[in-house]
N, CA, C and O atoms as a DFTB+ gen file, in Angstrom:
440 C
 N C O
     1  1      19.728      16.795      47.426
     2  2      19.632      15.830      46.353
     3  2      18.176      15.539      46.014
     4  3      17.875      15.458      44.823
     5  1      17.238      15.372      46.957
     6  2      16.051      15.092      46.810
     7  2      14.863      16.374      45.981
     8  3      13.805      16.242      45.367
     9  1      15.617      17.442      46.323
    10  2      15.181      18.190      45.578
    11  2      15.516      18.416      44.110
    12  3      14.849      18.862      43.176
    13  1      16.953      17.897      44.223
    14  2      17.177      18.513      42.368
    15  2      16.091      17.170      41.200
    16  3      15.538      17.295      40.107
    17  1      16.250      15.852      42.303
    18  2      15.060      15.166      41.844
    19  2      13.866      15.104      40.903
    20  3      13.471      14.554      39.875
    21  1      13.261      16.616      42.518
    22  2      11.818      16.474      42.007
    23  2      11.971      18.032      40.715
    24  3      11.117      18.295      39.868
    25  1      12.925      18.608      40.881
    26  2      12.832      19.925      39.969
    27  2      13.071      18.733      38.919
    28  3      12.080      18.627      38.196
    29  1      13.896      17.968      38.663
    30  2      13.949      16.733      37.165
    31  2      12.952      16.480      36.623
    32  3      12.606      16.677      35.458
    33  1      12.351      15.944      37.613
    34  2      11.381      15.370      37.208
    35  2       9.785      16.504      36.636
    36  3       9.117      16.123      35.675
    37  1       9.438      17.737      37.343
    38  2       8.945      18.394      36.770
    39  2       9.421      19.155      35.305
    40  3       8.655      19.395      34.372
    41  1      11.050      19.504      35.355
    42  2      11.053      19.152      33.859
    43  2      10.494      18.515      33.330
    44  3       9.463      18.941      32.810
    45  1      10.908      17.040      33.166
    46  2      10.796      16.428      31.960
    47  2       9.363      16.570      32.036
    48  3       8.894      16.813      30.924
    49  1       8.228      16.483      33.248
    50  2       6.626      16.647      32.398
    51  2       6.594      17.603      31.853
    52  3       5.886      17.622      30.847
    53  1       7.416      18.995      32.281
    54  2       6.523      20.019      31.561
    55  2       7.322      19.972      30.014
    56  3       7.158      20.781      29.100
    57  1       8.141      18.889      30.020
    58  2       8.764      19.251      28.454
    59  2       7.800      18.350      27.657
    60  3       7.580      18.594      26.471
    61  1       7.132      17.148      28.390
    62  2       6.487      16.215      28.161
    63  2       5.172      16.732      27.319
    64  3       4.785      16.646      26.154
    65  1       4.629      17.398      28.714
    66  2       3.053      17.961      28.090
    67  2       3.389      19.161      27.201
    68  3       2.395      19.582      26.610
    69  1       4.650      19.902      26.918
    70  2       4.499      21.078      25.757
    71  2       5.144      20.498      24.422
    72  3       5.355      21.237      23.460
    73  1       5.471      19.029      24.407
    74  2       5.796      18.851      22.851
    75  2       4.752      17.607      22.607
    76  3       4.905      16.949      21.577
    77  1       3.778      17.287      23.446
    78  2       2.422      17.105      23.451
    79  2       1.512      17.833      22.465
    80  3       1.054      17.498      21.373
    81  1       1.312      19.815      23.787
    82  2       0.621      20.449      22.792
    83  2       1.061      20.659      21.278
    84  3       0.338      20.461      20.301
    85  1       2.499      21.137      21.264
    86  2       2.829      21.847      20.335
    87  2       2.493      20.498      18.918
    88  3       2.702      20.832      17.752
    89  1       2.101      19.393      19.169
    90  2       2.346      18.488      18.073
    91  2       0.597      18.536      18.287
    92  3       0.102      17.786      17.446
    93  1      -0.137      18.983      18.880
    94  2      -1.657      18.671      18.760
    95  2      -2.123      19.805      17.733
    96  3      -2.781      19.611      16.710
    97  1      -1.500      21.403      18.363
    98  2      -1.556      22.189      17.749
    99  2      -0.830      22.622      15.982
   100  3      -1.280      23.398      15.139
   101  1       0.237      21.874      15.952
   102  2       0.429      21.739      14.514
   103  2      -0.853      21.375      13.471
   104  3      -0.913      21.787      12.312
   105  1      -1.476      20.847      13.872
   106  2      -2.237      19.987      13.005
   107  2      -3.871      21.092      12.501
   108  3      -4.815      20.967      11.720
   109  1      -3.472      21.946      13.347
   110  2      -4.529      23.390      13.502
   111  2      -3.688      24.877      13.056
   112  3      -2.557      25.250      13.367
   113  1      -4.777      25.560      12.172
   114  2      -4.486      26.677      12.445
   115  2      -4.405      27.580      13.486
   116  3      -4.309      27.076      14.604
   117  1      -4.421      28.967      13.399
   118  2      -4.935      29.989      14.364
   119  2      -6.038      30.112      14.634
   120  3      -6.347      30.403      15.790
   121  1      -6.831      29.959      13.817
   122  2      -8.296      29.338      13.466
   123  2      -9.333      28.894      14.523
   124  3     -10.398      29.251      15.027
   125  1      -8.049      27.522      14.589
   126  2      -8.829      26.517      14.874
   127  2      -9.151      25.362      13.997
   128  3      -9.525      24.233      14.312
   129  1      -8.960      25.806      13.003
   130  2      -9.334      25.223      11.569
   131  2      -8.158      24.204      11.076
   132  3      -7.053      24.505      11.528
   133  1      -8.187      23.230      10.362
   134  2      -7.230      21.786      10.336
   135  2      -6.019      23.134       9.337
   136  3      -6.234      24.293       8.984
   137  1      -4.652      22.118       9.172
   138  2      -4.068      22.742       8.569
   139  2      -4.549      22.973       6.473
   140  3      -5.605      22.578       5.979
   141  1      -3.874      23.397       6.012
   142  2      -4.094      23.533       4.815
   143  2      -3.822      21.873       4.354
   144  3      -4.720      21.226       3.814
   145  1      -2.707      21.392       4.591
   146  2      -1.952      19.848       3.634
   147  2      -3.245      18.877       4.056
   148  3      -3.507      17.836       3.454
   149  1      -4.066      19.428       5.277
   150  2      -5.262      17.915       5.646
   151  2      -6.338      18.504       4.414
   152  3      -7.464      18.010       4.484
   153  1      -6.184      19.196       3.639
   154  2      -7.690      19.781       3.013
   155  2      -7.571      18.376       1.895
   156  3      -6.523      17.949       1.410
   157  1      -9.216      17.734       1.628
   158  2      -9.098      16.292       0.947
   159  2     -10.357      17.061      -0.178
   160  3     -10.467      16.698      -1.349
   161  1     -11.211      18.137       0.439
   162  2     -12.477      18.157      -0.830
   163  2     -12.963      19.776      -0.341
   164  3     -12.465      20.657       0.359
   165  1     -13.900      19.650      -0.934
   166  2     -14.700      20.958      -0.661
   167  2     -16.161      21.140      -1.417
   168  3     -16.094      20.589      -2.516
   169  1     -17.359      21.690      -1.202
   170  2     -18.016      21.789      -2.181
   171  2     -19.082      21.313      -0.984
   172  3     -18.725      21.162       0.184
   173  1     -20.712      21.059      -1.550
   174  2     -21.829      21.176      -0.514
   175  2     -22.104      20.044      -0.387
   176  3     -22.929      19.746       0.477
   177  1     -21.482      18.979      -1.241
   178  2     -21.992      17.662      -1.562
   179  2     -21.043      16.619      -1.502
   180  3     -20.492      16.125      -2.486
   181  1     -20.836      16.243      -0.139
   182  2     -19.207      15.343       0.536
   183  2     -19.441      13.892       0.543
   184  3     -20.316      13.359       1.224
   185  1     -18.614      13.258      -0.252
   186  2     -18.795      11.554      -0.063
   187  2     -17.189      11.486       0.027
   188  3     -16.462      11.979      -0.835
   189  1     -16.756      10.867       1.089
   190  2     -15.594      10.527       1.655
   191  2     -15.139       9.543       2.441
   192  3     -15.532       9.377       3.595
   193  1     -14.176       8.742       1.792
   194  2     -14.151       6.861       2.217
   195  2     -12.701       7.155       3.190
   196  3     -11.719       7.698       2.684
   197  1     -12.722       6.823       4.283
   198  2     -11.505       7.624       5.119
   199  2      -9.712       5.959       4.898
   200  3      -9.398       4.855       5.344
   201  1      -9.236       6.987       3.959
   202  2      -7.954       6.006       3.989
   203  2      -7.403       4.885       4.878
   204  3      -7.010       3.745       4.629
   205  1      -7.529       5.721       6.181
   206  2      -7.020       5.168       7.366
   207  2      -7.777       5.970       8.746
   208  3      -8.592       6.840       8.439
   209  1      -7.594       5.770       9.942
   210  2      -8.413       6.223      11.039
   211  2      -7.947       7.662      11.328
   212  3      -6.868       8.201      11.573
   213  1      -9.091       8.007      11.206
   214  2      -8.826       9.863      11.686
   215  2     -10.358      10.563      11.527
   216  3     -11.493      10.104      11.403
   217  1      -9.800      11.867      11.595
   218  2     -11.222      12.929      12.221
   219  2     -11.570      13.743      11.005
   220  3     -10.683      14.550      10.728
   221  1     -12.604      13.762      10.204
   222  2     -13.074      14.807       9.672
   223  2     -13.543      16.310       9.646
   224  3     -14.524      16.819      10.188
   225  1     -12.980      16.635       9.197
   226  2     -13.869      18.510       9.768
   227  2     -14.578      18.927       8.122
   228  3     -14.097      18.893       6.989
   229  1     -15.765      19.270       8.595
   230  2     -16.602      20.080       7.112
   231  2     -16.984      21.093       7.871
   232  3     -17.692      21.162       8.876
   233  1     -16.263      22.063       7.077
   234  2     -15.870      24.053       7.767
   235  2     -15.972      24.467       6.389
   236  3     -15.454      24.095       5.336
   237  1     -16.962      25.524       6.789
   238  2     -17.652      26.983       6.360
   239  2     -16.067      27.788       6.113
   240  3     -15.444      27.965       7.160
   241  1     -15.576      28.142       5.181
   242  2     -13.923      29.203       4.929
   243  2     -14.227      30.045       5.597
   244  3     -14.055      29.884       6.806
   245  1     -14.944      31.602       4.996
   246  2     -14.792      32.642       5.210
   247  2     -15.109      32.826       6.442
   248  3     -15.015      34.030       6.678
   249  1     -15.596      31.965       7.794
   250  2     -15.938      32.323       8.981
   251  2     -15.372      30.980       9.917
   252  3     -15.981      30.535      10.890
   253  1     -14.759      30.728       9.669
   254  2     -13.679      29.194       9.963
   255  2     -14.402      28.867      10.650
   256  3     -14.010      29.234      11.758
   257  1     -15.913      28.019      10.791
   258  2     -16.635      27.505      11.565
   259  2     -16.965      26.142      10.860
   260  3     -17.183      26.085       9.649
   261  1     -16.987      25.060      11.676
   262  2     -16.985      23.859      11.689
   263  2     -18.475      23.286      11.502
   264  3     -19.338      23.154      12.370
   265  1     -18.524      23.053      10.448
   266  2     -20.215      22.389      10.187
   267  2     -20.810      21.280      10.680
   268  3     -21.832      21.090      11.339
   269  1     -19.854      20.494      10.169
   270  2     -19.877      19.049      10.958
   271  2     -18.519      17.980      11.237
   272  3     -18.036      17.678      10.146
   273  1     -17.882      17.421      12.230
   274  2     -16.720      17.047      12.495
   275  2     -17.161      15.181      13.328
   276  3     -18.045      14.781      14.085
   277  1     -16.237      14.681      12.789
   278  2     -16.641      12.949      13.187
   279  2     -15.683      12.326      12.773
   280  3     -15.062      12.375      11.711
   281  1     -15.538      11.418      14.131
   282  2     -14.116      10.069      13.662
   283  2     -14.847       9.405      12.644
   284  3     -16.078       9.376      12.634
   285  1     -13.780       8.611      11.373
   286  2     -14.127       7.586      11.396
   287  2     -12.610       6.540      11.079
   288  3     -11.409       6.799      11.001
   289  1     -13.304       5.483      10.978
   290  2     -12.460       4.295      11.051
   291  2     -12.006       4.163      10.082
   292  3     -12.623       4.780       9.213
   293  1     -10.721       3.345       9.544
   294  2     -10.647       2.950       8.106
   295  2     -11.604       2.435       6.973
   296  3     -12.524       1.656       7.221
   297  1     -11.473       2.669       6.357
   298  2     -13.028       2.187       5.084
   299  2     -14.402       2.833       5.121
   300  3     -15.349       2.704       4.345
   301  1     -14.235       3.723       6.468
   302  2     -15.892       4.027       6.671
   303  2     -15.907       5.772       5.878
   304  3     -14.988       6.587       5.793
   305  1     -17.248       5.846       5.431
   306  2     -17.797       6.342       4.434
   307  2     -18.553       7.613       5.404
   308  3     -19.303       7.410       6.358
   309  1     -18.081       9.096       4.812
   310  2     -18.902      10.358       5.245
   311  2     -19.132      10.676       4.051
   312  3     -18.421      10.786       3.052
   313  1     -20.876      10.898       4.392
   314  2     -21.689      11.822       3.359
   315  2     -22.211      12.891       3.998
   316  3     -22.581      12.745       5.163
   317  1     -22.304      13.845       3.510
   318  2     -22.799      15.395       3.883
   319  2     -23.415      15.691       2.689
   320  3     -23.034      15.103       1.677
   321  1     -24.374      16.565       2.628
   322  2     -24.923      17.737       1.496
   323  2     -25.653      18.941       2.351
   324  3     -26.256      18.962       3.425
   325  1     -25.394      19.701       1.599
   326  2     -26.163      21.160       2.097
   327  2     -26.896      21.107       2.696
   328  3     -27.574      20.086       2.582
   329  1     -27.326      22.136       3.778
   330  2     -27.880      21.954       4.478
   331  2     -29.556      22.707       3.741
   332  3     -29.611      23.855       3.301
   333  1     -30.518      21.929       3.765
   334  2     -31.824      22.118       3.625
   335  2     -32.553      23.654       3.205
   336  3     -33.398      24.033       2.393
   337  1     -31.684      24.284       4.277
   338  2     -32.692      25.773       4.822
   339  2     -31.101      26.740       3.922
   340  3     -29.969      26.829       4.398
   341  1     -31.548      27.266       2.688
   342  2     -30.326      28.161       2.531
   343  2     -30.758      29.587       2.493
   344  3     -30.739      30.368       1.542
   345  1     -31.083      29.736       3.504
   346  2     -31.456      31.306       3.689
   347  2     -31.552      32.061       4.803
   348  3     -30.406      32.209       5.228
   349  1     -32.449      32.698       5.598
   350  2     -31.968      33.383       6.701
   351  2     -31.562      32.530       7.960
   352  3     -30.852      33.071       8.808
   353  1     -31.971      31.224       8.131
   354  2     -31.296      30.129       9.278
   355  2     -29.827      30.170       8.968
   356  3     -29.004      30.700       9.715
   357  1     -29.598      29.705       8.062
   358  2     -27.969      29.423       7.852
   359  2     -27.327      30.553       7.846
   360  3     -26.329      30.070       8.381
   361  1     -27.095      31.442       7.727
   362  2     -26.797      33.165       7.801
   363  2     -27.039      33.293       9.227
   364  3     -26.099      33.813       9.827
   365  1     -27.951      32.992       9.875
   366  2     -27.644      33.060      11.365
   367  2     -26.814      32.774      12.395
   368  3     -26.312      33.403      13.326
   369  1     -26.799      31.618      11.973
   370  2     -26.234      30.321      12.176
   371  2     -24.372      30.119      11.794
   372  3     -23.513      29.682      12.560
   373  1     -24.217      30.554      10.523
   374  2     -22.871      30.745      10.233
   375  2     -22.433      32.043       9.995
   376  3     -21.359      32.136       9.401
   377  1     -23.061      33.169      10.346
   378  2     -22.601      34.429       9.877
   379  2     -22.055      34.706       8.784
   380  3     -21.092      35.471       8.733
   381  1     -22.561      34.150       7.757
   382  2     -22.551      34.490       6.427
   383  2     -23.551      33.794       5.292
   384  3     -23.941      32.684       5.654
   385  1     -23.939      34.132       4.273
   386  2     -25.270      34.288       3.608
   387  2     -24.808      32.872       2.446
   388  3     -23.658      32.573       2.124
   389  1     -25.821      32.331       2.088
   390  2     -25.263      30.663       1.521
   391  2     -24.796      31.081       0.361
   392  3     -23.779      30.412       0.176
   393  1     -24.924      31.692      -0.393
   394  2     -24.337      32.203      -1.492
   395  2     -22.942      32.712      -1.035
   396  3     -22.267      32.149      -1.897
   397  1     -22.243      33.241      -0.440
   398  2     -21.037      33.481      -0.398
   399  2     -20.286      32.712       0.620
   400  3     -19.088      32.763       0.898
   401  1     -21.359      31.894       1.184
   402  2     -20.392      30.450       2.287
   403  2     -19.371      29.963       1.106
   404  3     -19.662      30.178      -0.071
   405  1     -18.367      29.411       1.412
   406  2     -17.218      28.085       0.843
   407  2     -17.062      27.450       1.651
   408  3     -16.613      27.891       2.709
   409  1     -17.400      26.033       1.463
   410  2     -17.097      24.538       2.087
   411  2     -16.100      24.188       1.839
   412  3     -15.646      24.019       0.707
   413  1     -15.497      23.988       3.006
   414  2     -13.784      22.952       2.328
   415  2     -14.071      21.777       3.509
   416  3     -14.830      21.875       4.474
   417  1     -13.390      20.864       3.198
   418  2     -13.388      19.066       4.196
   419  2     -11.618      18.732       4.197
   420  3     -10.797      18.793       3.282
   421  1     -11.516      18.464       5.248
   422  2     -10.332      17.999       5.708
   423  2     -10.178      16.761       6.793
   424  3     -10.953      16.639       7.742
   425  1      -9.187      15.947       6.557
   426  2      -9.386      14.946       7.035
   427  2      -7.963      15.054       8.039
   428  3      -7.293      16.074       7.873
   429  1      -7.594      14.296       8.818
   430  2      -6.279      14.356      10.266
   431  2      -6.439      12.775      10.176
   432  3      -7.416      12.076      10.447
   433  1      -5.177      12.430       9.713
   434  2      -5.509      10.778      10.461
   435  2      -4.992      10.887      11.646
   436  3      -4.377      11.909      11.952
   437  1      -5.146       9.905      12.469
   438  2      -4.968       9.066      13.773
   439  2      -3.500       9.231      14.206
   440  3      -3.088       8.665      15.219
């Protein structure tokens, strides 16, 4: 008896922690990258007042790399613009050349 117990009880965690992941991972591509329905803007020049509490991601498309990513709170305000150096740094840096980068911003609430 004491055993069918503890096999119970490791069920239910491991059912615990995999509809955990599987609901963390919804919210991501294969990527890595937020899903498509979180995409809120795009473009080099981001002003964004966050509805409600959640995480921002500003990702580079063609190389699904994450530029800059930050909670914020309800009401609070992200600004971004291009980054300074658009030439051989950023091409280093994102593996692809600023002229053919695409910015998209996506937001995940809480």
């Amino acid at each position: 008896m004491k055993n069918f117990h503890i096999l119970l009880l490791c069920t239910v965690a491991l059912v615990t922690i995999c509809s955990g992941c599987a609901h963390f991972n919804a919210d991501f591509n294969s990527a890595g990258i937020p899903q498509q329905k979180y995409l809120v803007g795009g473009g080099w020049n981001i002003e964004y007042v966050a509805p409600m509490a959640g995480v921002c991601y500003w990702v580079e498309k063609t190389t699904s790399k994450i530029i800059k990513m930050r909670s914020l709170e309800k009401g609070e305000k992200f600004e971004a613009s291009r980054p300074p150096d658009r030439g051989e740094v950023f091409e280093n840096v994102m593996g692809v050349s600023y002229q053919e980068a695409v910015s998209q911003f996506y937001f995940i609430p809480s």
